PDB file of C-alpha atoms in Angstrom:
ATOM      1  CA  UNK A  13       0.088   0.208  -0.071  1.00 66.00           C
ATOM      2  CA  UNK A  14       1.544   3.101  -1.134  1.00 75.00           C
ATOM      3  CA  UNK A  15       2.076   5.820   1.607  1.00 90.00           C
ATOM      4  CA  UNK A  16       2.164   8.699  -1.027  1.00 95.00           C
ATOM      5  CA  UNK A  17      -0.792   9.083  -3.473  1.00 96.00           C
ATOM      6  CA  UNK A  18      -0.069  10.756  -6.249  1.00 97.00           C
ATOM      7  CA  UNK A  19      -2.082  12.208  -9.084  1.00 96.00           C
ATOM      8  CA  UNK A  20      -2.613  12.523 -12.163  1.00 97.00           C
ATOM      9  CA  UNK A  21      -1.130   9.434 -13.653  1.00 96.00           C
ATOM     10  CA  UNK A  22      -0.054  11.546 -16.823  1.00 97.00           C
ATOM     11  CA  UNK A  23      -0.689  15.192 -18.206  1.00 97.00           C
ATOM     12  CA  UNK A  24      -0.451  17.091 -21.167  1.00 98.00           C
ATOM     13  CA  UNK A  25       0.271  20.775 -21.368  1.00 98.00           C
ATOM     14  CA  UNK A  26       1.142  23.534 -24.326  1.00 97.00           C
ATOM     15  CA  UNK A  27       4.371  25.427 -24.211  1.00 97.00           C
ATOM     16  CA  UNK A  28       4.130  28.354 -21.508  1.00 97.00           C
ATOM     17  CA  UNK A  29       1.409  26.504 -19.653  1.00 98.00           C
ATOM     18  CA  UNK A  30       1.344  25.406 -15.798  1.00 97.00           C
ATOM     19  CA  UNK A  31       1.718  22.154 -15.183  1.00 97.00           C
ATOM     20  CA  UNK A  32       0.071  20.865 -11.683  1.00 98.00           C
ATOM     21  CA  UNK A  33       1.027  17.560  -9.737  1.00 98.00           C
ATOM     22  CA  UNK A  34      -0.780  16.712  -6.318  1.00 98.00           C
ATOM     23  CA  UNK A  35       0.272  14.266  -3.666  1.00 98.00           C
ATOM     24  CA  UNK A  36      -1.498  13.184  -0.568  1.00 97.00           C
ATOM     25  CA  UNK A  37      -0.150  11.282   2.844  1.00 96.00           C
ATOM     26  CA  UNK A  38      -1.597   9.959   5.612  1.00 93.00           C
ATOM     27  CA  UNK A  39       1.468   9.685   8.201  1.00 93.00           C
ATOM     28  CA  UNK A  40       1.869  12.614  10.247  1.00 92.00           C
ATOM     29  CA  UNK A  41       5.297  11.741  10.855  1.00 92.00           C
ATOM     30  CA  UNK A  42       6.720  12.473   7.670  1.00 93.00           C
ATOM     31  CA  UNK A  43       9.038  15.656   7.987  1.00 91.00           C
ATOM     32  CA  UNK A  44      10.366  15.815   4.423  1.00 92.00           C
ATOM     33  CA  UNK A  45       9.160  16.171   1.171  1.00 95.00           C
ATOM     34  CA  UNK A  46      11.291  15.872  -1.882  1.00 94.00           C
ATOM     35  CA  UNK A  47      10.101  15.886  -5.667  1.00 96.00           C
ATOM     36  CA  UNK A  48      12.034  13.791  -8.221  1.00 96.00           C
ATOM     37  CA  UNK A  49      12.390  14.445 -11.945  1.00 97.00           C
ATOM     38  CA  UNK A  50      13.315  11.480 -14.038  1.00 96.00           C
ATOM     39  CA  UNK A  51      14.072  11.667 -17.809  1.00 96.00           C
ATOM     40  CA  UNK A  52      13.614   8.342 -19.899  1.00 93.00           C
ATOM     41  CA  UNK A  53      16.475   5.805 -19.549  1.00 91.00           C
ATOM     42  CA  UNK A  54      18.023   8.003 -16.609  1.00 93.00           C
ATOM     43  CA  UNK A  55      17.594   7.729 -12.649  1.00 94.00           C
ATOM     44  CA  UNK A  56      15.636   9.904 -10.537  1.00 95.00           C
ATOM     45  CA  UNK A  57      17.247  13.548  -9.994  1.00 94.00           C
ATOM     46  CA  UNK A  58      16.102  15.676  -6.968  1.00 93.00           C
ATOM     47  CA  UNK A  59      14.352  18.522  -8.131  1.00 95.00           C
ATOM     48  CA  UNK A  60      13.054  20.316  -5.022  1.00 94.00           C
ATOM     49  CA  UNK A  61      12.470  19.767  -1.690  1.00 94.00           C
ATOM     50  CA  UNK A  62      10.095  21.062   1.374  1.00 94.00           C
ATOM     51  CA  UNK A  63       9.866  20.554   5.329  1.00 92.00           C
ATOM     52  CA  UNK A  64       6.277  20.859   6.893  1.00 90.00           C
ATOM     53  CA  UNK A  65       7.036  24.103   8.471  1.00 91.00           C
ATOM     54  CA  UNK A  66       7.050  26.023   5.146  1.00 92.00           C
ATOM     55  CA  UNK A  67       3.999  26.651   2.980  1.00 94.00           C
ATOM     56  CA  UNK A  68       5.633  27.281  -0.111  1.00 96.00           C
ATOM     57  CA  UNK A  69       8.828  26.774  -1.635  1.00 96.00           C
ATOM     58  CA  UNK A  70      10.010  28.397  -5.216  1.00 96.00           C
ATOM     59  CA  UNK A  71      13.277  27.357  -7.159  1.00 95.00           C
ATOM     60  CA  UNK A  72      13.401  28.767 -10.877  1.00 96.00           C
ATOM     61  CA  UNK A  73      10.016  27.815 -12.627  1.00 97.00           C
ATOM     62  CA  UNK A  74       9.039  24.908  -9.883  1.00 97.00           C
ATOM     63  CA  UNK A  75       7.290  25.988  -7.075  1.00 97.00           C
ATOM     64  CA  UNK A  76       6.323  23.350  -4.028  1.00 96.00           C
ATOM     65  CA  UNK A  77       2.784  24.105  -2.076  1.00 96.00           C
ATOM     66  CA  UNK A  78       2.347  22.432   1.193  1.00 95.00           C
ATOM     67  CA  UNK A  79      -0.832  22.085   3.046  1.00 94.00           C
ATOM     68  CA  UNK A  80       0.430  20.542   6.488  1.00 93.00           C
ATOM     69  CA  UNK A  81      -3.465  20.504   7.658  1.00 94.00           C
ATOM     70  CA  UNK A  82      -4.875  18.754   4.514  1.00 95.00           C
ATOM     71  CA  UNK A  83      -1.948  16.538   4.312  1.00 96.00           C
ATOM     72  CA  UNK A  84      -1.374  17.475   0.788  1.00 96.00           C
ATOM     73  CA  UNK A  85       1.340  19.025  -1.212  1.00 97.00           C
ATOM     74  CA  UNK A  86       1.719  19.906  -5.282  1.00 98.00           C
ATOM     75  CA  UNK A  87       4.202  20.948  -7.797  1.00 98.00           C
ATOM     76  CA  UNK A  88       3.536  23.255 -10.071  1.00 98.00           C
ATOM     77  CA  UNK A  89       5.701  24.019 -13.230  1.00 98.00           C
ATOM     78  CA  UNK A  90       5.267  27.523 -14.705  1.00 97.00           C
ATOM     79  CA  UNK A  91       5.956  28.435 -18.062  1.00 97.00           C
ATOM     80  CA  UNK A  92       6.373  24.751 -19.017  1.00 97.00           C
ATOM     81  CA  UNK A  93       9.112  24.012 -21.524  1.00 97.00           C
ATOM     82  CA  UNK A  94       9.683  20.855 -23.858  1.00 97.00           C
ATOM     83  CA  UNK A  95      12.767  20.264 -21.779  1.00 97.00           C
ATOM     84  CA  UNK A  96      10.455  19.573 -18.628  1.00 97.00           C
ATOM     85  CA  UNK A  97       9.092  16.408 -20.498  1.00 98.00           C
ATOM     86  CA  UNK A  98       9.704  13.912 -17.759  1.00 98.00           C
ATOM     87  CA  UNK A  99       8.252  11.677 -15.015  1.00 97.00           C
ATOM     88  CA  UNK A 100       7.831  13.717 -11.848  1.00 98.00           C
ATOM     89  CA  UNK A 101       7.909  11.625  -8.311  1.00 96.00           C
ATOM     90  CA  UNK A 102       6.686  12.916  -5.042  1.00 97.00           C
ATOM     91  CA  UNK A 103       7.777  11.377  -1.894  1.00 95.00           C
ATOM     92  CA  UNK A 104       8.082  11.466   1.833  1.00 95.00           C
ATOM     93  CA  UNK A 105      10.533  10.572   4.545  1.00 91.00           C
ATOM     94  CA  UNK A 106      10.815  10.378   8.434  1.00 87.00           C
ATOM     95  CA  UNK A 107      14.103  12.173   8.646  1.00 79.00           C
ATOM     96  CA  UNK A 108      15.436   9.663  11.142  1.00 78.00           C
ATOM     97  CA  UNK A 109      14.127   6.761   9.244  1.00 81.00           C
ATOM     98  CA  UNK A 110      16.134   5.575   5.980  1.00 77.00           C
ATOM     99  CA  UNK A 111      12.921   4.672   3.842  1.00 82.00           C
ATOM    100  CA  UNK A 112      11.987   7.241   1.445  1.00 88.00           C
ATOM    101  CA  UNK A 113       8.132   6.563   0.273  1.00 91.00           C
ATOM    102  CA  UNK A 114       7.748   7.351  -3.349  1.00 93.00           C
ATOM    103  CA  UNK A 115       4.553   8.372  -5.133  1.00 95.00           C
ATOM    104  CA  UNK A 116       3.306   6.376  -8.202  1.00 95.00           C
ATOM    105  CA  UNK A 117       4.733   9.402 -10.484  1.00 96.00           C
ATOM    106  CA  UNK A 118       3.635  11.456 -13.346  1.00 97.00           C
ATOM    107  CA  UNK A 119       4.408  11.496 -16.572  1.00 97.00           C
ATOM    108  CA  UNK A 120       4.173  15.457 -18.148  1.00 98.00           C
ATOM    109  CA  UNK A 121       4.309  15.886 -21.778  1.00 98.00           C
ATOM    110  CA  UNK A 122       4.943  19.482 -23.017  1.00 97.00           C
ATOM    111  CA  UNK A 123       3.835  20.083 -26.610  1.00 97.00           C
ATOM    112  CA  UNK A 124       5.537  22.800 -28.415  1.00 91.00           C
TER     113      UNK A 124
ATOM    114  CA  UNK B   6      32.480  11.270 -13.552  1.00 56.00           C
ATOM    115  CA  UNK B   7      31.708  10.912 -10.008  1.00 67.00           C
ATOM    116  CA  UNK B   8      28.475   9.152  -9.186  1.00 93.00           C
ATOM    117  CA  UNK B   9      26.831   6.001  -8.819  1.00 96.00           C
ATOM    118  CA  UNK B  10      27.223   3.490 -11.466  1.00 96.00           C
ATOM    119  CA  UNK B  11      24.997   0.092 -12.126  1.00 97.00           C
ATOM    120  CA  UNK B  12      26.444  -2.947 -13.822  1.00 97.00           C
ATOM    121  CA  UNK B  13      24.829  -4.517 -16.140  1.00 97.00           C
ATOM    122  CA  UNK B  14      22.590  -2.158 -17.803  1.00 96.00           C
ATOM    123  CA  UNK B  15      20.668  -4.624 -19.556  1.00 96.00           C
ATOM    124  CA  UNK B  16      19.886  -8.387 -18.769  1.00 97.00           C
ATOM    125  CA  UNK B  17      17.691 -11.160 -19.661  1.00 97.00           C
ATOM    126  CA  UNK B  18      17.227 -13.976 -17.471  1.00 97.00           C
ATOM    127  CA  UNK B  19      15.371 -17.320 -17.516  1.00 97.00           C
ATOM    128  CA  UNK B  20      13.252 -18.421 -14.736  1.00 98.00           C
ATOM    129  CA  UNK B  21      15.275 -19.692 -11.880  1.00 97.00           C
ATOM    130  CA  UNK B  22      18.714 -18.409 -13.000  1.00 97.00           C
ATOM    131  CA  UNK B  23      20.491 -16.536 -10.565  1.00 97.00           C
ATOM    132  CA  UNK B  24      22.534 -13.197 -10.842  1.00 96.00           C
ATOM    133  CA  UNK B  25      24.189 -10.598  -9.347  1.00 98.00           C
ATOM    134  CA  UNK B  26      23.241  -6.668  -9.812  1.00 98.00           C
ATOM    135  CA  UNK B  27      26.540  -4.248  -8.666  1.00 97.00           C
ATOM    136  CA  UNK B  28      26.199  -0.773  -7.463  1.00 98.00           C
ATOM    137  CA  UNK B  29      29.172   1.508  -7.003  1.00 98.00           C
ATOM    138  CA  UNK B  30      29.512   4.801  -5.783  1.00 97.00           C
ATOM    139  CA  UNK B  31      32.796   6.892  -5.521  1.00 96.00           C
ATOM    140  CA  UNK B  32      31.463   9.519  -3.420  1.00 94.00           C
ATOM    141  CA  UNK B  33      32.469   8.197   0.083  1.00 94.00           C
ATOM    142  CA  UNK B  34      28.498   7.895   0.938  1.00 94.00           C
ATOM    143  CA  UNK B  35      27.558   6.116   3.982  1.00 94.00           C
ATOM    144  CA  UNK B  36      24.116   4.719   2.562  1.00 94.00           C
ATOM    145  CA  UNK B  37      23.129   2.968   0.070  1.00 96.00           C
ATOM    146  CA  UNK B  38      19.692   1.794  -1.198  1.00 96.00           C
ATOM    147  CA  UNK B  39      18.258  -0.871  -4.011  1.00 97.00           C
ATOM    148  CA  UNK B  40      14.633   0.162  -5.718  1.00 97.00           C
ATOM    149  CA  UNK B  41      12.469  -1.316  -8.194  1.00 97.00           C
ATOM    150  CA  UNK B  42      10.572   0.541 -10.464  1.00 96.00           C
ATOM    151  CA  UNK B  43       7.496  -0.742 -12.042  1.00 94.00           C
ATOM    152  CA  UNK B  44       4.886   1.038 -14.037  1.00 88.00           C
ATOM    153  CA  UNK B  45       1.985   2.759 -11.886  1.00 86.00           C
ATOM    154  CA  UNK B  46       3.947   1.608  -8.429  1.00 88.00           C
ATOM    155  CA  UNK B  47       6.862   4.160  -8.437  1.00 90.00           C
ATOM    156  CA  UNK B  48       9.660   3.200  -6.883  1.00 94.00           C
ATOM    157  CA  UNK B  49       9.954   0.723  -4.234  1.00 94.00           C
ATOM    158  CA  UNK B  50      12.908   0.018  -1.484  1.00 94.00           C
ATOM    159  CA  UNK B  51      14.237  -3.625  -1.788  1.00 97.00           C
ATOM    160  CA  UNK B  52      16.953  -3.467   0.418  1.00 97.00           C
ATOM    161  CA  UNK B  53      19.204  -0.617   2.195  1.00 95.00           C
ATOM    162  CA  UNK B  54      22.578  -0.556   3.789  1.00 96.00           C
ATOM    163  CA  UNK B  55      23.798   2.431   6.274  1.00 94.00           C
ATOM    164  CA  UNK B  56      27.398   1.305   6.171  1.00 94.00           C
ATOM    165  CA  UNK B  57      29.836  -0.868   5.405  1.00 96.00           C
ATOM    166  CA  UNK B  58      28.875  -4.610   6.407  1.00 95.00           C
ATOM    167  CA  UNK B  59      25.332  -3.444   7.359  1.00 96.00           C
ATOM    168  CA  UNK B  60      21.884  -4.296   5.280  1.00 97.00           C
ATOM    169  CA  UNK B  61      18.527  -4.059   6.012  1.00 95.00           C
ATOM    170  CA  UNK B  62      14.942  -5.171   4.742  1.00 95.00           C
ATOM    171  CA  UNK B  63      12.944  -2.461   2.728  1.00 93.00           C
ATOM    172  CA  UNK B  64       9.653  -2.783   1.688  1.00 92.00           C
ATOM    173  CA  UNK B  65       9.485  -5.564  -1.005  1.00 95.00           C
ATOM    174  CA  UNK B  66      12.760  -7.905   0.091  1.00 97.00           C
ATOM    175  CA  UNK B  67      11.465 -11.214  -0.822  1.00 97.00           C
ATOM    176  CA  UNK B  68      13.312 -13.081  -3.557  1.00 97.00           C
ATOM    177  CA  UNK B  69      16.667 -10.570  -3.115  1.00 98.00           C
ATOM    178  CA  UNK B  70      19.524 -10.495  -1.011  1.00 97.00           C
ATOM    179  CA  UNK B  71      22.334  -7.852  -0.679  1.00 98.00           C
ATOM    180  CA  UNK B  72      25.731  -7.610   0.646  1.00 98.00           C
ATOM    181  CA  UNK B  73      27.774  -4.511   1.327  1.00 98.00           C
ATOM    182  CA  UNK B  74      31.359  -5.771   1.937  1.00 96.00           C
ATOM    183  CA  UNK B  75      32.744  -2.638   1.030  1.00 96.00           C
ATOM    184  CA  UNK B  76      31.772   0.560   1.532  1.00 97.00           C
ATOM    185  CA  UNK B  77      31.590   1.610  -2.106  1.00 97.00           C
ATOM    186  CA  UNK B  78      29.853  -1.339  -3.618  1.00 98.00           C
ATOM    187  CA  UNK B  79      26.344  -2.638  -2.624  1.00 98.00           C
ATOM    188  CA  UNK B  80      25.523  -5.842  -4.382  1.00 98.00           C
ATOM    189  CA  UNK B  81      21.752  -6.856  -5.135  1.00 98.00           C
ATOM    190  CA  UNK B  82      21.142 -10.731  -5.943  1.00 98.00           C
ATOM    191  CA  UNK B  83      18.518 -12.796  -7.116  1.00 97.00           C
ATOM    192  CA  UNK B  84      18.946 -16.559  -6.151  1.00 93.00           C
ATOM    193  CA  UNK B  85      16.257 -17.849  -8.533  1.00 96.00           C
ATOM    194  CA  UNK B  86      14.731 -15.567 -10.865  1.00 97.00           C
ATOM    195  CA  UNK B  87      11.231 -15.054 -11.598  1.00 97.00           C
ATOM    196  CA  UNK B  88       8.941 -13.531 -14.045  1.00 97.00           C
ATOM    197  CA  UNK B  89       7.225 -10.901 -11.090  1.00 97.00           C
ATOM    198  CA  UNK B  90      10.854  -9.696 -10.641  1.00 98.00           C
ATOM    199  CA  UNK B  91      11.058  -8.031 -14.428  1.00 98.00           C
ATOM    200  CA  UNK B  92      11.863  -4.781 -13.713  1.00 98.00           C
ATOM    201  CA  UNK B  93      13.793  -1.703 -13.631  1.00 97.00           C
ATOM    202  CA  UNK B  94      16.094  -1.460 -10.793  1.00 98.00           C
ATOM    203  CA  UNK B  95      17.717   1.479  -9.383  1.00 97.00           C
ATOM    204  CA  UNK B  96      20.591   1.679  -6.970  1.00 97.00           C
ATOM    205  CA  UNK B  97      21.331   5.322  -4.733  1.00 96.00           C
ATOM    206  CA  UNK B  98      23.282   6.611  -2.332  1.00 95.00           C
ATOM    207  CA  UNK B  99      23.370   9.348   0.384  1.00 92.00           C
ATOM    208  CA  UNK B 100      25.981  10.753   2.465  1.00 89.00           C
ATOM    209  CA  UNK B 101      23.833  10.016   5.601  1.00 83.00           C
ATOM    210  CA  UNK B 102      19.991  10.503   4.983  1.00 78.00           C
ATOM    211  CA  UNK B 103      17.847  11.200   2.084  1.00 79.00           C
ATOM    212  CA  UNK B 104      17.728  15.005   3.188  1.00 76.00           C
ATOM    213  CA  UNK B 105      21.086  15.053   2.116  1.00 75.00           C
ATOM    214  CA  UNK B 106      22.104  15.082  -1.330  1.00 80.00           C
ATOM    215  CA  UNK B 107      21.278  11.818  -2.905  1.00 87.00           C
ATOM    216  CA  UNK B 108      22.250  10.357  -6.378  1.00 93.00           C
ATOM    217  CA  UNK B 109      20.571   7.598  -8.125  1.00 95.00           C
ATOM    218  CA  UNK B 110      22.345   4.983 -10.796  1.00 96.00           C
ATOM    219  CA  UNK B 111      21.055   5.269 -14.411  1.00 95.00           C
ATOM    220  CA  UNK B 112      19.241   1.937 -13.770  1.00 96.00           C
ATOM    221  CA  UNK B 113      19.247  -1.620 -14.558  1.00 97.00           C
ATOM    222  CA  UNK B 114      16.552  -3.245 -17.094  1.00 97.00           C
ATOM    223  CA  UNK B 115      16.017  -6.665 -16.254  1.00 98.00           C
ATOM    224  CA  UNK B 116      13.664  -9.532 -18.129  1.00 97.00           C
ATOM    225  CA  UNK B 117      12.688 -12.641 -16.498  1.00 98.00           C
ATOM    226  CA  UNK B 118      11.247 -14.830 -18.985  1.00 97.00           C
TER     227      UNK B 118
END
């Protein structure tokens, strides 16, 4: 049973549009929430991460929004570019534990 | 290039055969992990190691064994491969936990027929 539920499974967005990926969790002990980006044939790479004491974090065109009371967090990709086409995974961790729990992944396709 | 290297990149096995996947990192990281990636299921932790000579079970350890005899290497073994083990396997390493820098290998695509 996945501890982090991710949606949608896939999405298509036009160049310049906004991509939004949502994740939800149940375990309130989670205290670190990273997002990973994976290109075909490659391993995942850390994109951006947030802790639950922060409601939003922005790095360039990528923003994480975090809602602690709803136990939800989301990734927004602003001004989406064809180079952003990849699979995105949300994840959650209890920092003193070693087991990073991944969502099922969202394949983003940006049409030129 | 520094990072995590997985060997082999592709392999086809017959049911019942055995094999070992090698993960090597040259960053002196303490922690290493083996994940499997299946469509619609994300990445699931098979085994992990928090230091040389130590290993522990993850979410889906059945059918796999691991060893960490040297700090830089983490081996994943399949003693008797089954079609259910067809997957893409990823190794990762971190200096300490996941809230530090993390690096994944490029993956091993394994097909069991």
